[in-house]
mmCIF file of C-alpha atoms and ligand atoms in Angstrom:
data_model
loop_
_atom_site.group_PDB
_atom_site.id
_atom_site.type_symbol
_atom_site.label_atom_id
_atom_site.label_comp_id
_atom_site.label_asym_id
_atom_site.label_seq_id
_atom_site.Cartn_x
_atom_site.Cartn_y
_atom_site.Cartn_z
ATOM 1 C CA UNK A 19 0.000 0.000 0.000
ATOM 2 C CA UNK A 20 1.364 3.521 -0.600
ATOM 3 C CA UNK A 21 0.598 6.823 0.393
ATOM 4 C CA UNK A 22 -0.449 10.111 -0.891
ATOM 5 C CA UNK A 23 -1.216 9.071 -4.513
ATOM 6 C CA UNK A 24 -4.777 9.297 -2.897
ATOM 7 C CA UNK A 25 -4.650 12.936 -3.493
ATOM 8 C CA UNK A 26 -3.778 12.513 -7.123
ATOM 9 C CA UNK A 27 -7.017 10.100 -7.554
ATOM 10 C CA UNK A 28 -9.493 12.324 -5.614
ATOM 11 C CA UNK A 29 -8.902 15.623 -6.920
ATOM 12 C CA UNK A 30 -9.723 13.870 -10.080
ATOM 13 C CA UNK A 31 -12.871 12.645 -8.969
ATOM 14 C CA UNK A 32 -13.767 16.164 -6.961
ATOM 15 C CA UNK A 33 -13.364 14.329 -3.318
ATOM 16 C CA UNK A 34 -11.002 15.772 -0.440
ATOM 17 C CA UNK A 35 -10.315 14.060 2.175
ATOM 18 C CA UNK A 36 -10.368 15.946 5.762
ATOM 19 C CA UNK A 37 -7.791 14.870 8.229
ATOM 20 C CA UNK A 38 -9.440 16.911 11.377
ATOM 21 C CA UNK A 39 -9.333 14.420 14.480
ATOM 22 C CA UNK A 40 -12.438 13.189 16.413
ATOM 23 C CA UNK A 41 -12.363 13.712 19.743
ATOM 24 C CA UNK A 42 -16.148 12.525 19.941
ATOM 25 C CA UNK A 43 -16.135 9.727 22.862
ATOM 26 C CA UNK A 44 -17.040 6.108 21.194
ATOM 27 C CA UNK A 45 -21.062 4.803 21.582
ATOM 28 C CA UNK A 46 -20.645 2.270 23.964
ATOM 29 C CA UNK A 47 -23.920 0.657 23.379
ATOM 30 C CA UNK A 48 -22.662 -0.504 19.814
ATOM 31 C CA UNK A 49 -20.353 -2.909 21.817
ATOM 32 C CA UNK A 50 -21.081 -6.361 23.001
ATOM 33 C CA UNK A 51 -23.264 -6.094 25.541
ATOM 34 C CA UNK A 52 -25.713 -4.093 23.966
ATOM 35 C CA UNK A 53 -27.687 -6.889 22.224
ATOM 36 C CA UNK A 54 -29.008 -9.955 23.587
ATOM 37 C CA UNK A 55 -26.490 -12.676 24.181
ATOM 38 C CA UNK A 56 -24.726 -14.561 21.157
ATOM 39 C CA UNK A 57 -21.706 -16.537 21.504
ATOM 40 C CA UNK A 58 -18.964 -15.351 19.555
ATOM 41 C CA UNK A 59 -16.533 -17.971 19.752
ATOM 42 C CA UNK A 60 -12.990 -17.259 20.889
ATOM 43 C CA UNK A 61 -10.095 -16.090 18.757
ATOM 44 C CA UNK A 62 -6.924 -18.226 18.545
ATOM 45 C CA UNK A 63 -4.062 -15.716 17.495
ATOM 46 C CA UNK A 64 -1.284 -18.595 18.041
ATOM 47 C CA UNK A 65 -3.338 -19.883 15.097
ATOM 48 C CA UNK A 66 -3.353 -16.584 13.223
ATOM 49 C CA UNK A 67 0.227 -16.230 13.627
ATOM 50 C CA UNK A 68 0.952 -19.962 12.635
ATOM 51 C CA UNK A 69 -0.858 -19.237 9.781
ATOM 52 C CA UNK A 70 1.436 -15.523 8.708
ATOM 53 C CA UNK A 71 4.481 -18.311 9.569
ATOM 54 C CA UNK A 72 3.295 -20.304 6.918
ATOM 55 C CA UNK A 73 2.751 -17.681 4.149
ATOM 56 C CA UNK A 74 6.164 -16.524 5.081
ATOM 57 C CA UNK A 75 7.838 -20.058 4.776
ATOM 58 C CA UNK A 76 6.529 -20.047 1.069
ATOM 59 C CA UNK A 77 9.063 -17.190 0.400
ATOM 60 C CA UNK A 78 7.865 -13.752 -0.927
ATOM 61 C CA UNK A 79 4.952 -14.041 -2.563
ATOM 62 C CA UNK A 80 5.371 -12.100 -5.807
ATOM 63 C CA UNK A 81 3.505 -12.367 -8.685
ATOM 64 C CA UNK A 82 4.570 -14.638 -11.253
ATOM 65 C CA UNK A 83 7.116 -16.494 -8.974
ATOM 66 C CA UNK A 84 6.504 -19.856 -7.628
ATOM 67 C CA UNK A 85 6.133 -18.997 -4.242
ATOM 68 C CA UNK A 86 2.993 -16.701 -5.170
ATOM 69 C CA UNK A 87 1.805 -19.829 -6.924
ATOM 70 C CA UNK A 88 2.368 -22.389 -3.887
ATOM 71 C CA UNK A 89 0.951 -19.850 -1.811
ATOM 72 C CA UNK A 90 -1.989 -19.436 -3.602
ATOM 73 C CA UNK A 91 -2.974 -22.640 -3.758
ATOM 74 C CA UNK A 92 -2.423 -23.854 -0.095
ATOM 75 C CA UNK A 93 -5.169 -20.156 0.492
ATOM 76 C CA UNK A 94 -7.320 -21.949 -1.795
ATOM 77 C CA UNK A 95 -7.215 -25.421 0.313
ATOM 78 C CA UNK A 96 -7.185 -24.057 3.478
ATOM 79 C CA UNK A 97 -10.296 -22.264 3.124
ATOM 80 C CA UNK A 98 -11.818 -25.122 0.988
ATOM 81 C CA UNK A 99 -11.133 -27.068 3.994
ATOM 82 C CA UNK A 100 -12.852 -24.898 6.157
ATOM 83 C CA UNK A 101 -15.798 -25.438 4.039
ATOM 84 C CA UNK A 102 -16.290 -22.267 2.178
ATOM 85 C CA UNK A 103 -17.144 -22.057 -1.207
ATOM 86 C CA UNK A 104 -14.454 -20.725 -3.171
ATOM 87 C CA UNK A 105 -13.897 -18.576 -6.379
ATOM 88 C CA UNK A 106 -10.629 -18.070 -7.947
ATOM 89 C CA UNK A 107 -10.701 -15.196 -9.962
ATOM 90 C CA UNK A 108 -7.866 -15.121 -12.520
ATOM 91 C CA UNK A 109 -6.582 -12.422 -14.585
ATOM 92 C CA UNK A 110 -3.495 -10.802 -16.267
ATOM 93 C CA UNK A 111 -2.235 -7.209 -16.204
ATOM 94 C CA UNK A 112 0.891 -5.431 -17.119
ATOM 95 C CA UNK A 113 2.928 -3.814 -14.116
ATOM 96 C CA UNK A 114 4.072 -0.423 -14.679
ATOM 97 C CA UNK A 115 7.213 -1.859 -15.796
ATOM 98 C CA UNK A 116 5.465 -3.605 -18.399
ATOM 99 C CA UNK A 117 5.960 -6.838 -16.970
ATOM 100 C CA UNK A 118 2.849 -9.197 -17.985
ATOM 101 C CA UNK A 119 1.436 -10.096 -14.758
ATOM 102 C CA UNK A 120 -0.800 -12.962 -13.376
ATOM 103 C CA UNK A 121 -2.830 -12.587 -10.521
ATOM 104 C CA UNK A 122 -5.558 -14.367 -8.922
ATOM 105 C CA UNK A 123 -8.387 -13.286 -6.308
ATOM 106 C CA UNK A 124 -9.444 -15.783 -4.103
ATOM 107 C CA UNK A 125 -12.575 -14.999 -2.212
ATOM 108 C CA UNK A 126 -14.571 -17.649 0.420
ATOM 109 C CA UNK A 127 -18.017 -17.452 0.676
ATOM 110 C CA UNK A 128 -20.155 -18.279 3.914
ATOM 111 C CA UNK A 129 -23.861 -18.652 4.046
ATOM 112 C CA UNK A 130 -24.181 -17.812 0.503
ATOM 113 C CA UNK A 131 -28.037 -17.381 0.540
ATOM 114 C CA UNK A 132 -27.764 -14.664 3.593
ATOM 115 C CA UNK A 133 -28.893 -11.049 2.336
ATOM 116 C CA UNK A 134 -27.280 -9.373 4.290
ATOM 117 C CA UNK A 135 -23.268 -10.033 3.727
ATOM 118 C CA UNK A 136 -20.081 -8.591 5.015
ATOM 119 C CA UNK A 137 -17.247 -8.421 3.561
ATOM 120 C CA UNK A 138 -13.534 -8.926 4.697
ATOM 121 C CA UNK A 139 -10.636 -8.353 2.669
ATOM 122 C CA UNK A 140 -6.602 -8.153 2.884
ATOM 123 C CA UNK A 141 -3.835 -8.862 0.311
ATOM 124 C CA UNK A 142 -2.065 -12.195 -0.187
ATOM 125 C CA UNK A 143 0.553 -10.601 -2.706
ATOM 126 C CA UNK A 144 3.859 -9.574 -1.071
ATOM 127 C CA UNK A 145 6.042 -6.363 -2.888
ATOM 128 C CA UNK A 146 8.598 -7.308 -4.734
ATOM 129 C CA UNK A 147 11.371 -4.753 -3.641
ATOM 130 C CA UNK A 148 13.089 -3.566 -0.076
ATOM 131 C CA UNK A 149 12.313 -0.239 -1.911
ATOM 132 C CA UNK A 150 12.663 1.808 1.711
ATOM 133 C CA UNK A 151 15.845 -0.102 2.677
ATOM 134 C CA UNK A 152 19.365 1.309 2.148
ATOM 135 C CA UNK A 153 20.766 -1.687 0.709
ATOM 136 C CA UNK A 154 19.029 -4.461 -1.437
ATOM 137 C CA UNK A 155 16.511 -2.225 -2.561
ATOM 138 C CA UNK A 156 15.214 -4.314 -5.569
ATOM 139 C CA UNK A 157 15.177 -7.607 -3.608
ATOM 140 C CA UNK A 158 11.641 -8.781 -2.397
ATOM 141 C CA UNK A 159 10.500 -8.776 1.090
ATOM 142 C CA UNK A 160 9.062 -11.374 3.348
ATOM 143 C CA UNK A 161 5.783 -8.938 3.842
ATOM 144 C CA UNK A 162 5.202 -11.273 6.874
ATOM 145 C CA UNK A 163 2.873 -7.685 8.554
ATOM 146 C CA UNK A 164 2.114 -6.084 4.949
ATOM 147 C CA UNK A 165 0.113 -8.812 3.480
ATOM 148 C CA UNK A 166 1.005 -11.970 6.051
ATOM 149 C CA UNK A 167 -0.913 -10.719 8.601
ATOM 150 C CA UNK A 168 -4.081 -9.610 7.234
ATOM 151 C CA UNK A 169 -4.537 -12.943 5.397
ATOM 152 C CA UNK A 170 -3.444 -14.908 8.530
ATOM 153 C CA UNK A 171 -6.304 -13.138 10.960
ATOM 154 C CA UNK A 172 -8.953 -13.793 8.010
ATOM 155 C CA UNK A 173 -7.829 -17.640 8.030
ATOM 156 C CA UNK A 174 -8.034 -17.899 11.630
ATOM 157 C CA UNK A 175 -11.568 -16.449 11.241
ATOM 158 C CA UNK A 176 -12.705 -18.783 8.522
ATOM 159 C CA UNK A 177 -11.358 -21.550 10.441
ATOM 160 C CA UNK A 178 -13.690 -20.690 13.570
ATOM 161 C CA UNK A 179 -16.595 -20.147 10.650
ATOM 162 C CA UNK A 180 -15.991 -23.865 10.003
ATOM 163 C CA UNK A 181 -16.527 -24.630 13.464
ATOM 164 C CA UNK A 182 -19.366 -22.751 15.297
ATOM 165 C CA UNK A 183 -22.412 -21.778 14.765
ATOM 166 C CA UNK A 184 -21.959 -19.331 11.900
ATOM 167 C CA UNK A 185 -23.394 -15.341 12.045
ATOM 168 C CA UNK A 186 -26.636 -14.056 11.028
ATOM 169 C CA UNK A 187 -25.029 -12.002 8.355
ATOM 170 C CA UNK A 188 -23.334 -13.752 5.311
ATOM 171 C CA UNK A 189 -19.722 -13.432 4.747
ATOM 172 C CA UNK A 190 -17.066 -12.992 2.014
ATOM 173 C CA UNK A 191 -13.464 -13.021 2.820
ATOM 174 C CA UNK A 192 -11.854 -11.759 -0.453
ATOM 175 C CA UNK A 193 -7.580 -12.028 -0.471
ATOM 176 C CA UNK A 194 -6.637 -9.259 -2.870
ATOM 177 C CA UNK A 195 -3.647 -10.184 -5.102
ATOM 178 C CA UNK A 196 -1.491 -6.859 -6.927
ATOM 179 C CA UNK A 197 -2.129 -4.820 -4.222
ATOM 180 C CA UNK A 198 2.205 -3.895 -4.115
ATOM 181 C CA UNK A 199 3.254 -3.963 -6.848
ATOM 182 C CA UNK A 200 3.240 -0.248 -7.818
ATOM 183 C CA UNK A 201 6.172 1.543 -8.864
ATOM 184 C CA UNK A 202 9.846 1.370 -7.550
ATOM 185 C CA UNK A 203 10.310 4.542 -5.038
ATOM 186 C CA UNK A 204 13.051 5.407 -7.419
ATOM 187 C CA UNK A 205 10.333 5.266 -10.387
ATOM 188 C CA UNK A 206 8.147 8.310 -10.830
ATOM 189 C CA UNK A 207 4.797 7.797 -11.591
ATOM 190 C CA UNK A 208 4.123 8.723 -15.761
ATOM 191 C CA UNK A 209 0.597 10.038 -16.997
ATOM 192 C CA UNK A 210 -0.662 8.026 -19.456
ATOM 193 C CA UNK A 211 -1.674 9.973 -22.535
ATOM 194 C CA UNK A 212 -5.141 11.527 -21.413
ATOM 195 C CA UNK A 213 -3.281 12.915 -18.516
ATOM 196 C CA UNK A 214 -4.874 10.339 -15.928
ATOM 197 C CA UNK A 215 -2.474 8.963 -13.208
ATOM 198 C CA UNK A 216 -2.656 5.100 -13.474
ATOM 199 C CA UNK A 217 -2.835 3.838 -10.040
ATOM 200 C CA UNK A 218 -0.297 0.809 -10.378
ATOM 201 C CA UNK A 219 -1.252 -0.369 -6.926
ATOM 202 C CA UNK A 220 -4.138 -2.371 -5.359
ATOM 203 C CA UNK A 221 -4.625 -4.203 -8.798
ATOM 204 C CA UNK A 222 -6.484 -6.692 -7.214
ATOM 205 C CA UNK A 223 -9.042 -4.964 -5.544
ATOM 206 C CA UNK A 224 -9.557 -2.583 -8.662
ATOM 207 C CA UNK A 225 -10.024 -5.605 -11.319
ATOM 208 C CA UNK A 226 -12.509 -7.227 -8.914
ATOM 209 C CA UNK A 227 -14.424 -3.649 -7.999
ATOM 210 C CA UNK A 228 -15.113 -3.673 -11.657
ATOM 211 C CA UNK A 229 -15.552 -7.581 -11.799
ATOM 212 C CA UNK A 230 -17.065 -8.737 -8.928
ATOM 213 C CA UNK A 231 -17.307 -12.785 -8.634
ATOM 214 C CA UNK A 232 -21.107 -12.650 -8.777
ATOM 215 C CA UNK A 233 -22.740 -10.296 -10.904
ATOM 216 C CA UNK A 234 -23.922 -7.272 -9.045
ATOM 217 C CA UNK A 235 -22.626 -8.337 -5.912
ATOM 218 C CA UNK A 236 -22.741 -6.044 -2.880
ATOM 219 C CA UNK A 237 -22.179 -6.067 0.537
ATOM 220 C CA UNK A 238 -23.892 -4.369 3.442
ATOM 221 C CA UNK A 239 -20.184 -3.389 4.520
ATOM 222 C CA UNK A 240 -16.479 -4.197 4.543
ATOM 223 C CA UNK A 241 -13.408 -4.060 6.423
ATOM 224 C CA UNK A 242 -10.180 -4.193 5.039
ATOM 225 C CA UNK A 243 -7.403 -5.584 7.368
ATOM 226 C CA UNK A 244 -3.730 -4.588 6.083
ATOM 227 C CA UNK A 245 -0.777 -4.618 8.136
ATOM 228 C CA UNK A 246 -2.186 -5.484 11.614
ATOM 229 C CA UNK A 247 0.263 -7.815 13.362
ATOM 230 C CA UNK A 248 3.399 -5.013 14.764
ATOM 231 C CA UNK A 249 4.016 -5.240 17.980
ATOM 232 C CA UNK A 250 2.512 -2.170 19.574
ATOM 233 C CA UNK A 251 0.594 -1.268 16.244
ATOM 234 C CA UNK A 252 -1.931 1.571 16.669
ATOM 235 C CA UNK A 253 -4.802 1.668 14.420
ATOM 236 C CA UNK A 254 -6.413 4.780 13.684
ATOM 237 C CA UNK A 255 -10.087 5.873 12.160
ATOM 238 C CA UNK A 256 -8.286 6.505 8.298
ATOM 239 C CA UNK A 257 -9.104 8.994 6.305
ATOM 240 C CA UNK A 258 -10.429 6.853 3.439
ATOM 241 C CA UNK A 259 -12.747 5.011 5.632
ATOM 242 C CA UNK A 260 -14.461 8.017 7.374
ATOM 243 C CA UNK A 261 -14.872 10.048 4.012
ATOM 244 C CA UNK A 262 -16.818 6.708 2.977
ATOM 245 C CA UNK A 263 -17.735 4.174 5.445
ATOM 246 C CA UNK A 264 -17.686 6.742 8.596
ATOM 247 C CA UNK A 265 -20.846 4.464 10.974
ATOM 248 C CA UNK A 266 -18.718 1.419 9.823
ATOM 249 C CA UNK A 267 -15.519 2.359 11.004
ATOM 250 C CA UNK A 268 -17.219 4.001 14.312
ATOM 251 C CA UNK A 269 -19.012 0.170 14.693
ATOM 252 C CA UNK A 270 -16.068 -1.089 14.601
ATOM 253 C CA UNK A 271 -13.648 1.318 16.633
ATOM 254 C CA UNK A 272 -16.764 1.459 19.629
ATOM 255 C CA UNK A 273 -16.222 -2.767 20.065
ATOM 256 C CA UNK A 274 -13.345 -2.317 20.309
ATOM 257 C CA UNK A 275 -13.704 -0.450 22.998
ATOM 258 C CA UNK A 276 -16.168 -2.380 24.506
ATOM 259 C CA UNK A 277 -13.917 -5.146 24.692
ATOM 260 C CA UNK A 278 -10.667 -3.495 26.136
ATOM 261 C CA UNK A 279 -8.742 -2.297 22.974
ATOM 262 C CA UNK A 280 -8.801 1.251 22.862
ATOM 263 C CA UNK A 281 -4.849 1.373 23.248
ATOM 264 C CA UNK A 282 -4.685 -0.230 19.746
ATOM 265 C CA UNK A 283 -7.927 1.097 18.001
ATOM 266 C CA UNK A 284 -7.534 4.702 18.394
ATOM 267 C CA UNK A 285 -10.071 7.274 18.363
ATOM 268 C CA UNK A 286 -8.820 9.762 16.551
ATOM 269 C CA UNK A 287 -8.497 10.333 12.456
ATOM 270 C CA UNK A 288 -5.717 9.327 10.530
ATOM 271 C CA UNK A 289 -4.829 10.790 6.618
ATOM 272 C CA UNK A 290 -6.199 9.090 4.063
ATOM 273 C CA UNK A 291 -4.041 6.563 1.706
ATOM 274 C CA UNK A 292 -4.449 4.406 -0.941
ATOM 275 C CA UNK A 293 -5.523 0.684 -0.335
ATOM 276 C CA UNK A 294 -7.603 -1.766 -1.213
ATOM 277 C CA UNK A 295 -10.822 -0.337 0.433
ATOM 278 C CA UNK A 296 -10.769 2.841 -2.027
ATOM 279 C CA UNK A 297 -11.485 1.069 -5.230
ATOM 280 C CA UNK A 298 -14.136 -1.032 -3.218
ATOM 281 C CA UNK A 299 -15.807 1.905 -2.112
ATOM 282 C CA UNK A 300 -15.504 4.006 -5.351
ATOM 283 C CA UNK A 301 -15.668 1.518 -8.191
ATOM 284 C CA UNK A 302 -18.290 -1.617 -5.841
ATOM 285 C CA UNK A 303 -19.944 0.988 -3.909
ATOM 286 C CA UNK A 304 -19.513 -1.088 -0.863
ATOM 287 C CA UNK A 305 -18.665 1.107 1.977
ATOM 288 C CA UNK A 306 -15.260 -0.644 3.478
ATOM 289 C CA UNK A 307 -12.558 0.376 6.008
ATOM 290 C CA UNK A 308 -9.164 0.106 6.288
ATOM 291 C CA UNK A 309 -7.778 -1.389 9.159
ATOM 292 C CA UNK A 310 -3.992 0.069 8.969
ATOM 293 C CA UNK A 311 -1.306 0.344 11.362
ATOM 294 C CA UNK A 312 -0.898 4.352 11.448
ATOM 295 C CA UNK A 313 2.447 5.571 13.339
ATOM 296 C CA UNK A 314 2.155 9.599 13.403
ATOM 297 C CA UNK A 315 5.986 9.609 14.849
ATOM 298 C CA UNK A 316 7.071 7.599 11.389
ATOM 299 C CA UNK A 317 10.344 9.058 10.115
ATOM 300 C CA UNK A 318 9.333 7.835 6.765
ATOM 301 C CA UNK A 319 5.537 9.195 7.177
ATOM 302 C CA UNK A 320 2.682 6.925 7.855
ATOM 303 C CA UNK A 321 4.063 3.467 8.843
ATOM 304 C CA UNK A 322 6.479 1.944 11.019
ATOM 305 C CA UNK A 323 9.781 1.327 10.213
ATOM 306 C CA UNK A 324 9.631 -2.116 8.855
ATOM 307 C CA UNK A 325 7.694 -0.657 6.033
ATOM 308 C CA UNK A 326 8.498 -2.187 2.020
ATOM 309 C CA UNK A 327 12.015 -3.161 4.040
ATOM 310 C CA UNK A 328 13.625 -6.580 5.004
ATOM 311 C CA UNK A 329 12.723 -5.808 8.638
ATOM 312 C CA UNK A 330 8.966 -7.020 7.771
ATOM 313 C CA UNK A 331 9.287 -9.969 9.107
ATOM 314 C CA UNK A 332 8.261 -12.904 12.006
ATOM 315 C CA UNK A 333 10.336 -11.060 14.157
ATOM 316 C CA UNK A 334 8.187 -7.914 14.165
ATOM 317 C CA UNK A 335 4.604 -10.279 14.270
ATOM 318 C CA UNK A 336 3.029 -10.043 17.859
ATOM 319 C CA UNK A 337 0.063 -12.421 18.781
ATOM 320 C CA UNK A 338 -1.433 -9.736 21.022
ATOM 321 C CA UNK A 339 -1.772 -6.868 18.281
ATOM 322 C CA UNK A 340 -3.650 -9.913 16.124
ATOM 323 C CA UNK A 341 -5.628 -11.135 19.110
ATOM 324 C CA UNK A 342 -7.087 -7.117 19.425
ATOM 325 C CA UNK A 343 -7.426 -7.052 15.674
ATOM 326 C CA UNK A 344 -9.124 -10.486 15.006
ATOM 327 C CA UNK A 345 -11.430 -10.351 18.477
ATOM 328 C CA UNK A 346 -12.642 -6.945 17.293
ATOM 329 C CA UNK A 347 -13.616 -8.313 13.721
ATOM 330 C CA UNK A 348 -15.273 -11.470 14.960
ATOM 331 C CA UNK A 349 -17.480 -9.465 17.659
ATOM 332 C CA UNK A 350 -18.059 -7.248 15.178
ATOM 333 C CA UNK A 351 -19.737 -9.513 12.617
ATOM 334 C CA UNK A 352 -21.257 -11.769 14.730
ATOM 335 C CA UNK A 353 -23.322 -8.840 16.244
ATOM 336 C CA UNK A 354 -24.686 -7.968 12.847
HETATM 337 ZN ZN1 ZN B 672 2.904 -2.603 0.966
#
């Protein structure tokens, strides 16, 4: 995911994004105990993790390597074998390289006949350069936060789908492929002839926003999950999500809350960037959020450290960041 070039696609399209910060206290009643009592069965992040540990162990998962194949397919039997149904949506796209790329969505579907469906999303593709290191710049990272850990809380998740009783609401857990792959930082970004900025990144999510698996699909909601397994990781209400999904994201940020994670899910607005959610919002009409680590003390702006570098590794996964991240998301659609 990259910053800023969210500016480049909104002025475009006649949006601006505010960055003023809520200081509005979080709805309480939204939380768990508001409604009468369902079971929302527990959230194993050992399991989460085991599962960013085995994304990782593939190698980086770039397109059009083996490892992004491998990898691929062991998403698409793990979440067969947590009895979803399962689309694999295949297509090819050039990079802004030129490189012919081939990607594949792979989206799980629970309780297919349920109106009312939510949908949860991260990337599966890893980015192919260390662009923010100092050295090894063009080699590939192991993405185990930006990409591995999104994809390892939703497989936890389907795995307690598989389980327990199921929520009322449907659900769709889509794993984005092209989301980083966008330029090199050392690559400026070139107008294509009608002076339009291609967006290089979230390929994935923009193919499918304009292709969704089923015909006129739509969701009553989303949530986006990317990079949220840092130690310490502090997720803030982001800019994207409250200029389109604003009750969603204060759902979300008030269970929280409710179930002791306000030092991770802060209340207070973040700038927007570009991610996945975006094109599901502008192009699927869905309204989606972006879970995203946010570090306002970054020296490189926006995320930690470990960002697009070698550092994002195991060594930087902690099991309590995904145990607030994937407890939140499972109260949060089994209340619905
Ligand atoms: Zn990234």
């Amino acid at each position: 995911m990259i910053k800023q070039l969210i500016f480049i696609l909104f002025i475009s399209a006649g949006i601006f994004f505010g960055c003023e910060s809520s200081k509005k206290p979080v709805d309480q009643s939204a939380g768990r105990n508001s409604k009468k009592a369902i079971t929302v069965p527990s959230f194993n992040s050992d399991s989460a993790y085991y599962f960013i540990q085995k994304q990782v162990d593939f190698g980086p998962r770039v397109p059009n390597t083996d490892a992004h194949i491998v990898c691929g397919e062991y998403l698409v039997n793990q979440l067969k074998s947590y009895n979803a149904i399962v689309t694999v949506q295949k297509f090819s796209e050039q990079a802004y390289n030129g490189t012919m790329l081939h990607f594949k969505n792979i989206i799980a579907t629970y309780n297919p006949k349920a109106r009312k469906r939510v949908l949860l999303a991260a990337h599966w593709d890893t980015r192919p350069y260390a662009d923010k290191d100092v050295e090894g710049r063009y080699e590939p990272i192991d993405g185990a936060n930006d990409g591995g850990s999104g994809v390892g809380v939703l497989l936890e998740i389907a795995r307690i789908l598989s389980k327990n009783e199921k929520p009322n609401a449907g659900i769709d857990i889509i794993l984005f492929d092209g989301e980083d792959y966008g330029e090199h930082e050392d690559v400026e970004n070139t107008p294509l002839k009608n002076n339009l900025v291609k967006i290089w990144w979230c390929l994935g999510s923009q193919y499918w926003s304009k292709n969704p698996h089923i015909p006129k699909y739509s969701a009553y909601y989303g949530i986006l999950l990317d990079m949220v397994g840092a130690s310490n990781a502090r997720f803030f209400k982001e800019g994207g999500s409250m200029q389109f999904a604003p009750k969603v994201a204060q759902k979300v940020w008030a269970t929280a809350r409710s179930l002791g994670y306000s030092n991770y899910f802060i209340n207070t607005n973040s700038p927007g960037i570009m991610d996945d959610h975006i094109f599901v919002n502008r192009d699927a009409k869905i309204p989606m959020i972006d879970i995203v680590e946010y570090d306002p003390d970054s020296p490189t702006y926006y995320f930690g450290d470990y960002h697009h570098t070698r550092k994002d590794n195991m060594s930087i996964i902690d099991k309590q960041t995904l145990q607030a991240v994937g407890e939140t998301v499972l109260y949060t659609i089994y209340y619905e």
